[in-house]
Amino acid sequence: MASISLQVIQGLERGEYFSNLKVPLTIGREDDNAVQLNDERISRCHLKIQADQGRIILTDLESTNGTRVNGLPVQMTVLRPGDLVSLGRCVLLYGSHEEIQEYCNRQYIKSIESQCLDQTSNTASGFEGNESDSPNPETCDIETLGLFDEHGHPALSFPSGCPPIPHSDSLATRSEIADLINYLHSRILQVLESRGLNTSQNDVQRDESSTCASIPWQNWFKLLDLESELAKYLKEISEPE
């Protein structure tokens, strides 16, 4: 039986993490759902997640306000690690930290391999481009990702993980810190949820007049990871001592 992981990054349950959830499962407002979310905009049994042929399928159960994945309304879709599922005022991040990292890693390797093939094809056809703008086919491997150092360890700016929330006995100070984190959290979430709106243009070469910008997969993972950590911060700082 397949299992999945979900983290609430927006909503009343923000910061809560559900691991090893067995599928099929339902998510909704009633307490007989595997994941219960306290939001009147969410239907009693809002959506179903199930496995089929090795894939995880999300189906909206004719909910009143619908379901969105990466900002786009869906009735049925295949979920991929890092997808943002929006229902009511809640946003769920699909996949564990390791699954999302691995998925972004694979996608970035594919993009590097594709660039390598394009460069090889251009060279064979006599096209001369700027070599500094294209990866070298002989060095296109996982080490080019920048996610890990030469020892295979995560190349993080904070190797010990996220710094703790500053301790304060002042409720006003804690509230101000929460407001600041919530502001950053909300702004980043707006960017993350716009992913689906630009999906159709992901593989299109953009010029300077384009209204869209592409983000490398390893940086996309960092954004998702940061949003996850901010949600945990907000949960921690709002809990009573």
PDB file of C-alpha atoms in Angstrom:
ATOM      1  CA  MET A   1       0.000   0.000   0.000  1.00  0.00           C
ATOM      2  CA  ALA A   2       1.395   3.344  -1.051  1.00  0.00           C
ATOM      3  CA  SER A   3       1.914   6.134   1.478  1.00  0.00           C
ATOM      4  CA  ILE A   4       2.336   9.886   1.093  1.00  0.00           C
ATOM      5  CA  SER A   5       3.408  12.915   3.119  1.00  0.00           C
ATOM      6  CA  LEU A   6       1.650  16.269   3.378  1.00  0.00           C
ATOM      7  CA  GLN A   7       2.471  19.482   5.206  1.00  0.00           C
ATOM      8  CA  VAL A   8       0.019  22.293   5.884  1.00  0.00           C
ATOM      9  CA  ILE A   9       1.791  25.526   4.974  1.00  0.00           C
ATOM     10  CA  GLN A  10      -1.265  27.796   5.009  1.00  0.00           C
ATOM     11  CA  GLY A  11      -4.416  27.621   7.130  1.00  0.00           C
ATOM     12  CA  LEU A  12      -5.335  27.121  10.778  1.00  0.00           C
ATOM     13  CA  GLU A  13      -3.306  23.892  10.920  1.00  0.00           C
ATOM     14  CA  ARG A  14      -0.260  25.591   9.385  1.00  0.00           C
ATOM     15  CA  GLY A  15       2.996  23.853  10.278  1.00  0.00           C
ATOM     16  CA  GLU A  16       1.415  20.439  10.872  1.00  0.00           C
ATOM     17  CA  TYR A  17       3.111  17.553   9.067  1.00  0.00           C
ATOM     18  CA  PHE A  18       1.417  14.289   8.101  1.00  0.00           C
ATOM     19  CA  SER A  19       3.807  11.478   7.193  1.00  0.00           C
ATOM     20  CA  ASN A  20       3.204   7.917   6.017  1.00  0.00           C
ATOM     21  CA  LEU A  21      -0.441   8.524   5.191  1.00  0.00           C
ATOM     22  CA  LYS A  22      -1.842   5.393   3.580  1.00  0.00           C
ATOM     23  CA  VAL A  23      -3.711   5.886   0.326  1.00  0.00           C
ATOM     24  CA  PRO A  24      -6.454   5.948  -0.692  1.00  0.00           C
ATOM     25  CA  LEU A  25      -7.462   8.755   1.648  1.00  0.00           C
ATOM     26  CA  THR A  26      -9.761  11.741   1.742  1.00  0.00           C
ATOM     27  CA  ILE A  27      -9.225  15.304   2.933  1.00  0.00           C
ATOM     28  CA  GLY A  28     -12.007  17.522   4.164  1.00  0.00           C
ATOM     29  CA  ARG A  29     -13.737  19.300   7.017  1.00  0.00           C
ATOM     30  CA  GLU A  30     -15.278  16.266   8.749  1.00  0.00           C
ATOM     31  CA  ASP A  31     -13.340  14.271  11.316  1.00  0.00           C
ATOM     32  CA  ASP A  32     -13.656  10.965   9.437  1.00  0.00           C
ATOM     33  CA  ASN A  33     -11.179  12.200   6.799  1.00  0.00           C
ATOM     34  CA  ALA A  34      -7.539  11.111   7.030  1.00  0.00           C
ATOM     35  CA  VAL A  35      -6.635  14.812   7.056  1.00  0.00           C
ATOM     36  CA  GLN A  36      -9.177  17.090   8.694  1.00  0.00           C
ATOM     37  CA  LEU A  37      -8.925  20.814   7.997  1.00  0.00           C
ATOM     38  CA  ASN A  38     -10.898  23.367   9.983  1.00  0.00           C
ATOM     39  CA  ASP A  39     -12.129  25.735   7.288  1.00  0.00           C
ATOM     40  CA  GLU A  40     -15.748  26.468   6.372  1.00  0.00           C
ATOM     41  CA  ARG A  41     -14.737  26.967   2.736  1.00  0.00           C
ATOM     42  CA  ILE A  42     -13.646  23.329   2.561  1.00  0.00           C
ATOM     43  CA  SER A  43     -16.285  20.705   1.837  1.00  0.00           C
ATOM     44  CA  ARG A  44     -17.029  17.949   4.330  1.00  0.00           C
ATOM     45  CA  CYS A  45     -15.256  15.470   2.042  1.00  0.00           C
ATOM     46  CA  HIS A  46     -13.358  17.723  -0.319  1.00  0.00           C
ATOM     47  CA  LEU A  47     -10.890  15.577  -2.277  1.00  0.00           C
ATOM     48  CA  LYS A  48      -9.497  12.080  -2.599  1.00  0.00           C
ATOM     49  CA  ILE A  49      -5.905  10.953  -3.110  1.00  0.00           C
ATOM     50  CA  GLN A  50      -5.209   7.449  -4.388  1.00  0.00           C
ATOM     51  CA  ALA A  51      -2.510   5.411  -6.107  1.00  0.00           C
ATOM     52  CA  ASP A  52      -2.818   3.981  -9.609  1.00  0.00           C
ATOM     53  CA  GLN A  53      -0.071   2.349 -11.704  1.00  0.00           C
ATOM     54  CA  GLY A  54       2.645   3.800  -9.522  1.00  0.00           C
ATOM     55  CA  ARG A  55       1.269   7.337  -9.620  1.00  0.00           C
ATOM     56  CA  ILE A  56      -0.530   9.400  -7.001  1.00  0.00           C
ATOM     57  CA  ILE A  57      -3.822  10.781  -8.281  1.00  0.00           C
ATOM     58  CA  LEU A  58      -5.777  13.674  -6.749  1.00  0.00           C
ATOM     59  CA  THR A  59      -9.506  13.892  -7.485  1.00  0.00           C
ATOM     60  CA  ASP A  60     -11.768  16.747  -6.439  1.00  0.00           C
ATOM     61  CA  LEU A  61     -14.982  15.241  -5.019  1.00  0.00           C
ATOM     62  CA  GLU A  62     -17.294  17.860  -6.522  1.00  0.00           C
ATOM     63  CA  SER A  63     -16.374  20.240  -3.714  1.00  0.00           C
ATOM     64  CA  THR A  64     -18.213  23.533  -3.367  1.00  0.00           C
ATOM     65  CA  ASN A  65     -15.186  25.787  -3.883  1.00  0.00           C
ATOM     66  CA  GLY A  66     -12.960  23.480  -5.910  1.00  0.00           C
ATOM     67  CA  THR A  67      -9.314  22.444  -5.654  1.00  0.00           C
ATOM     68  CA  ARG A  68      -6.223  24.045  -7.146  1.00  0.00           C
ATOM     69  CA  VAL A  69      -2.786  22.552  -7.763  1.00  0.00           C
ATOM     70  CA  ASN A  70       0.028  25.055  -8.268  1.00  0.00           C
ATOM     71  CA  GLY A  71      -2.578  27.767  -8.723  1.00  0.00           C
ATOM     72  CA  LEU A  72      -4.619  25.974 -11.405  1.00  0.00           C
ATOM     73  CA  PRO A  73      -8.135  24.573 -10.823  1.00  0.00           C
ATOM     74  CA  VAL A  74      -8.223  20.783 -11.239  1.00  0.00           C
ATOM     75  CA  GLN A  75     -10.788  18.003 -11.231  1.00  0.00           C
ATOM     76  CA  MET A  76      -8.268  15.167 -11.483  1.00  0.00           C
ATOM     77  CA  THR A  77      -4.468  15.326 -11.741  1.00  0.00           C
ATOM     78  CA  VAL A  78      -1.261  13.414 -11.081  1.00  0.00           C
ATOM     79  CA  LEU A  79       0.574  14.781  -8.042  1.00  0.00           C
ATOM     80  CA  ARG A  80       4.330  15.305  -8.098  1.00  0.00           C
ATOM     81  CA  PRO A  81       6.583  16.057  -5.123  1.00  0.00           C
ATOM     82  CA  GLY A  82       6.591  19.785  -4.425  1.00  0.00           C
ATOM     83  CA  ASP A  83       3.065  20.390  -5.740  1.00  0.00           C
ATOM     84  CA  LEU A  84       0.967  22.901  -3.785  1.00  0.00           C
ATOM     85  CA  VAL A  85      -2.624  21.773  -3.234  1.00  0.00           C
ATOM     86  CA  SER A  86      -5.010  24.620  -2.370  1.00  0.00           C
ATOM     87  CA  LEU A  87      -8.482  24.024  -0.912  1.00  0.00           C
ATOM     88  CA  GLY A  88     -10.413  26.731   0.858  1.00  0.00           C
ATOM     89  CA  ARG A  89      -7.901  28.892   2.720  1.00  0.00           C
ATOM     90  CA  CYS A  90      -5.506  25.971   3.187  1.00  0.00           C
ATOM     91  CA  VAL A  91      -2.426  25.093   1.166  1.00  0.00           C
ATOM     92  CA  LEU A  92      -0.809  21.662   1.425  1.00  0.00           C
ATOM     93  CA  LEU A  93       2.706  20.837   0.273  1.00  0.00           C
ATOM     94  CA  TYR A  94       2.802  17.348  -1.236  1.00  0.00           C
ATOM     95  CA  GLY A  95       5.804  15.102  -0.567  1.00  0.00           C
ATOM     96  CA  SER A  96       8.439  14.708   2.108  1.00  0.00           C
ATOM     97  CA  HIS A  97      11.561  16.875   2.206  1.00  0.00           C
ATOM     98  CA  GLU A  98      13.606  14.020   0.705  1.00  0.00           C
ATOM     99  CA  GLU A  99      11.047  13.273  -2.035  1.00  0.00           C
ATOM    100  CA  ILE A 100      10.851  16.914  -3.101  1.00  0.00           C
ATOM    101  CA  GLN A 101      14.635  17.249  -3.138  1.00  0.00           C
ATOM    102  CA  GLU A 102      15.028  14.074  -5.189  1.00  0.00           C
ATOM    103  CA  TYR A 103      12.342  15.150  -7.666  1.00  0.00           C
ATOM    104  CA  CYS A 104      13.854  18.617  -8.185  1.00  0.00           C
ATOM    105  CA  ASN A 105      17.259  16.976  -8.478  1.00  0.00           C
ATOM    106  CA  ARG A 106      16.041  14.635 -11.236  1.00  0.00           C
ATOM    107  CA  GLN A 107      14.304  17.440 -13.098  1.00  0.00           C
ATOM    108  CA  TYR A 108      17.434  19.555 -13.022  1.00  0.00           C
ATOM    109  CA  ILE A 109      19.558  16.666 -14.287  1.00  0.00           C
ATOM    110  CA  LYS A 110      17.084  16.244 -17.169  1.00  0.00           C
ATOM    111  CA  SER A 111      17.372  19.938 -18.020  1.00  0.00           C
ATOM    112  CA  ILE A 112      21.177  19.702 -17.987  1.00  0.00           C
ATOM    113  CA  GLU A 113      21.119  16.593 -20.189  1.00  0.00           C
ATOM    114  CA  SER A 114      18.753  18.328 -22.599  1.00  0.00           C
ATOM    115  CA  GLN A 115      21.088  21.331 -22.840  1.00  0.00           C
ATOM    116  CA  CYS A 116      24.013  18.990 -23.393  1.00  0.00           C
ATOM    117  CA  LEU A 117      22.179  17.266 -26.246  1.00  0.00           C
ATOM    118  CA  ASP A 118      21.258  20.622 -27.758  1.00  0.00           C
ATOM    119  CA  GLN A 119      24.872  21.768 -27.550  1.00  0.00           C
ATOM    120  CA  THR A 120      26.111  18.543 -29.152  1.00  0.00           C
ATOM    121  CA  SER A 121      23.513  18.881 -31.900  1.00  0.00           C
ATOM    122  CA  ASN A 122      24.468  22.511 -32.547  1.00  0.00           C
ATOM    123  CA  THR A 123      28.150  21.608 -32.671  1.00  0.00           C
ATOM    124  CA  ALA A 124      27.492  18.793 -35.139  1.00  0.00           C
ATOM    125  CA  SER A 125      25.481  21.130 -37.364  1.00  0.00           C
ATOM    126  CA  GLY A 126      28.212  23.752 -37.351  1.00  0.00           C
ATOM    127  CA  PHE A 127      26.424  26.224 -35.082  1.00  0.00           C
ATOM    128  CA  GLU A 128      28.818  28.149 -32.882  1.00  0.00           C
ATOM    129  CA  GLY A 129      27.358  29.558 -29.704  1.00  0.00           C
ATOM    130  CA  ASN A 130      28.759  31.011 -26.542  1.00  0.00           C
ATOM    131  CA  GLU A 131      30.354  28.062 -24.768  1.00  0.00           C
ATOM    132  CA  SER A 132      30.089  29.774 -21.405  1.00  0.00           C
ATOM    133  CA  ASP A 133      26.287  29.793 -21.733  1.00  0.00           C
ATOM    134  CA  SER A 134      25.993  26.038 -22.290  1.00  0.00           C
ATOM    135  CA  PRO A 135      27.023  23.079 -20.130  1.00  0.00           C
ATOM    136  CA  ASN A 136      29.861  20.870 -21.237  1.00  0.00           C
ATOM    137  CA  PRO A 137      28.532  17.397 -22.149  1.00  0.00           C
ATOM    138  CA  GLU A 138      31.584  15.834 -20.504  1.00  0.00           C
ATOM    139  CA  THR A 139      30.807  17.480 -17.158  1.00  0.00           C
ATOM    140  CA  CYS A 140      27.005  17.211 -17.129  1.00  0.00           C
ATOM    141  CA  ASP A 141      26.425  15.163 -14.002  1.00  0.00           C
ATOM    142  CA  ILE A 142      24.972  15.488 -10.508  1.00  0.00           C
ATOM    143  CA  GLU A 143      27.987  17.453  -9.279  1.00  0.00           C
ATOM    144  CA  THR A 144      26.911  20.399 -11.431  1.00  0.00           C
ATOM    145  CA  LEU A 145      23.682  20.856  -9.481  1.00  0.00           C
ATOM    146  CA  GLY A 146      25.135  22.785  -6.575  1.00  0.00           C
ATOM    147  CA  LEU A 147      22.906  20.915  -4.126  1.00  0.00           C
ATOM    148  CA  PHE A 148      25.799  18.931  -2.659  1.00  0.00           C
ATOM    149  CA  ASP A 149      29.466  19.531  -1.942  1.00  0.00           C
ATOM    150  CA  GLU A 150      32.350  17.331  -3.075  1.00  0.00           C
ATOM    151  CA  HIS A 151      31.705  14.976  -0.143  1.00  0.00           C
ATOM    152  CA  GLY A 152      28.058  14.452  -1.037  1.00  0.00           C
ATOM    153  CA  HIS A 153      26.803  16.583   1.850  1.00  0.00           C
ATOM    154  CA  PRO A 154      24.097  19.241   1.361  1.00  0.00           C
ATOM    155  CA  ALA A 155      25.740  22.535   0.436  1.00  0.00           C
ATOM    156  CA  LEU A 156      23.727  24.717   2.803  1.00  0.00           C
ATOM    157  CA  SER A 157      24.501  28.192   4.068  1.00  0.00           C
ATOM    158  CA  PHE A 158      23.344  27.062   7.520  1.00  0.00           C
ATOM    159  CA  PRO A 159      24.716  23.523   7.943  1.00  0.00           C
ATOM    160  CA  SER A 160      23.104  23.211  11.396  1.00  0.00           C
ATOM    161  CA  GLY A 161      19.666  23.892   9.960  1.00  0.00           C
ATOM    162  CA  CYS A 162      17.310  26.779  10.588  1.00  0.00           C
ATOM    163  CA  PRO A 163      18.306  29.099  13.442  1.00  0.00           C
ATOM    164  CA  PRO A 164      15.886  29.027  16.383  1.00  0.00           C
ATOM    165  CA  ILE A 165      13.292  31.708  16.957  1.00  0.00           C
ATOM    166  CA  PRO A 166      14.719  34.373  19.301  1.00  0.00           C
ATOM    167  CA  HIS A 167      13.417  33.797  22.811  1.00  0.00           C
ATOM    168  CA  SER A 168      11.336  36.585  24.278  1.00  0.00           C
ATOM    169  CA  ASP A 169       9.033  36.816  27.281  1.00  0.00           C
ATOM    170  CA  SER A 170       7.276  39.739  25.628  1.00  0.00           C
ATOM    171  CA  LEU A 171       4.037  38.800  23.881  1.00  0.00           C
ATOM    172  CA  ALA A 172       4.263  41.984  21.809  1.00  0.00           C
ATOM    173  CA  THR A 173       7.745  41.074  20.561  1.00  0.00           C
ATOM    174  CA  ARG A 174       6.663  37.538  19.664  1.00  0.00           C
ATOM    175  CA  SER A 175       3.676  38.972  17.781  1.00  0.00           C
ATOM    176  CA  GLU A 176       5.927  41.330  15.819  1.00  0.00           C
ATOM    177  CA  ILE A 177       8.242  38.445  14.894  1.00  0.00           C
ATOM    178  CA  ALA A 178       5.207  36.402  13.822  1.00  0.00           C
ATOM    179  CA  ASP A 179       3.957  39.277  11.650  1.00  0.00           C
ATOM    180  CA  LEU A 180       7.345  39.568   9.948  1.00  0.00           C
ATOM    181  CA  ILE A 181       7.588  35.827   9.262  1.00  0.00           C
ATOM    182  CA  ASN A 182       3.971  35.732   8.070  1.00  0.00           C
ATOM    183  CA  TYR A 183       4.663  38.580   5.634  1.00  0.00           C
ATOM    184  CA  LEU A 184       7.626  36.733   4.104  1.00  0.00           C
ATOM    185  CA  HIS A 185       5.682  33.460   4.092  1.00  0.00           C
ATOM    186  CA  SER A 186       2.730  35.015   2.242  1.00  0.00           C
ATOM    187  CA  ARG A 187       4.875  36.734  -0.393  1.00  0.00           C
ATOM    188  CA  ILE A 188       6.848  33.572  -1.167  1.00  0.00           C
ATOM    189  CA  LEU A 189       3.648  31.508  -1.322  1.00  0.00           C
ATOM    190  CA  GLN A 190       2.282  33.851  -3.994  1.00  0.00           C
ATOM    191  CA  VAL A 191       5.325  33.072  -6.119  1.00  0.00           C
ATOM    192  CA  LEU A 192       5.124  29.326  -5.521  1.00  0.00           C
ATOM    193  CA  GLU A 193       1.422  29.113  -6.378  1.00  0.00           C
ATOM    194  CA  SER A 194       2.048  30.846  -9.716  1.00  0.00           C
ATOM    195  CA  ARG A 195       4.055  27.838 -10.929  1.00  0.00           C
ATOM    196  CA  GLY A 196       1.112  26.198 -12.696  1.00  0.00           C
ATOM    197  CA  LEU A 197       0.165  29.442 -14.459  1.00  0.00           C
ATOM    198  CA  ASN A 198       3.506  29.410 -16.290  1.00  0.00           C
ATOM    199  CA  THR A 199       3.838  25.657 -16.881  1.00  0.00           C
ATOM    200  CA  SER A 200       2.970  25.845 -20.559  1.00  0.00           C
ATOM    201  CA  GLN A 201       5.847  28.253 -21.134  1.00  0.00           C
ATOM    202  CA  ASN A 202       8.500  26.410 -19.136  1.00  0.00           C
ATOM    203  CA  ASP A 203      10.252  25.041 -22.205  1.00  0.00           C
ATOM    204  CA  VAL A 204       9.938  28.166 -24.313  1.00  0.00           C
ATOM    205  CA  GLN A 205      13.025  30.278 -24.885  1.00  0.00           C
ATOM    206  CA  ARG A 206      12.217  33.717 -23.485  1.00  0.00           C
ATOM    207  CA  ASP A 207      13.534  37.038 -24.676  1.00  0.00           C
ATOM    208  CA  GLU A 208      13.956  40.254 -22.724  1.00  0.00           C
ATOM    209  CA  SER A 209      10.375  41.304 -23.473  1.00  0.00           C
ATOM    210  CA  SER A 210       8.920  38.170 -21.828  1.00  0.00           C
ATOM    211  CA  THR A 211       6.695  38.647 -18.795  1.00  0.00           C
ATOM    212  CA  CYS A 212       7.900  35.370 -17.233  1.00  0.00           C
ATOM    213  CA  ALA A 213      11.182  34.256 -15.684  1.00  0.00           C
ATOM    214  CA  SER A 214      12.388  30.688 -15.220  1.00  0.00           C
ATOM    215  CA  ILE A 215      13.863  29.380 -11.970  1.00  0.00           C
ATOM    216  CA  PRO A 216      16.409  26.527 -11.936  1.00  0.00           C
ATOM    217  CA  TRP A 217      15.086  23.396 -10.240  1.00  0.00           C
ATOM    218  CA  GLN A 218      17.606  23.496  -7.410  1.00  0.00           C
ATOM    219  CA  ASN A 219      16.490  27.040  -6.563  1.00  0.00           C
ATOM    220  CA  TRP A 220      12.837  25.993  -6.781  1.00  0.00           C
ATOM    221  CA  PHE A 221      13.552  23.312  -4.182  1.00  0.00           C
ATOM    222  CA  LYS A 222      15.168  25.923  -1.932  1.00  0.00           C
ATOM    223  CA  LEU A 223      12.039  28.090  -2.169  1.00  0.00           C
ATOM    224  CA  LEU A 224       9.765  25.150  -1.276  1.00  0.00           C
ATOM    225  CA  ASP A 225      12.050  24.187   1.600  1.00  0.00           C
ATOM    226  CA  LEU A 226      12.118  27.762   2.900  1.00  0.00           C
ATOM    227  CA  GLU A 227       8.321  28.018   2.762  1.00  0.00           C
ATOM    228  CA  SER A 228       8.069  24.769   4.711  1.00  0.00           C
ATOM    229  CA  GLU A 229      10.423  26.082   7.401  1.00  0.00           C
ATOM    230  CA  LEU A 230       8.542  29.385   7.668  1.00  0.00           C
ATOM    231  CA  ALA A 231       5.293  27.469   8.216  1.00  0.00           C
ATOM    232  CA  LYS A 232       6.961  25.551  11.065  1.00  0.00           C
ATOM    233  CA  TYR A 233       8.225  28.827  12.557  1.00  0.00           C
ATOM    234  CA  LEU A 234       4.718  30.299  12.530  1.00  0.00           C
ATOM    235  CA  LYS A 235       3.289  27.224  14.221  1.00  0.00           C
ATOM    236  CA  GLU A 236       6.009  27.288  16.890  1.00  0.00           C
ATOM    237  CA  ILE A 237       5.790  31.002  17.648  1.00  0.00           C
ATOM    238  CA  SER A 238       1.986  30.942  17.951  1.00  0.00           C
ATOM    239  CA  GLU A 239       1.926  28.049  20.426  1.00  0.00           C
ATOM    240  CA  PRO A 240       1.613  29.015  24.104  1.00  0.00           C
ATOM    241  CA  GLU A 241       4.669  28.587  26.274  1.00  0.00           C
TER     242      GLU A 241
END
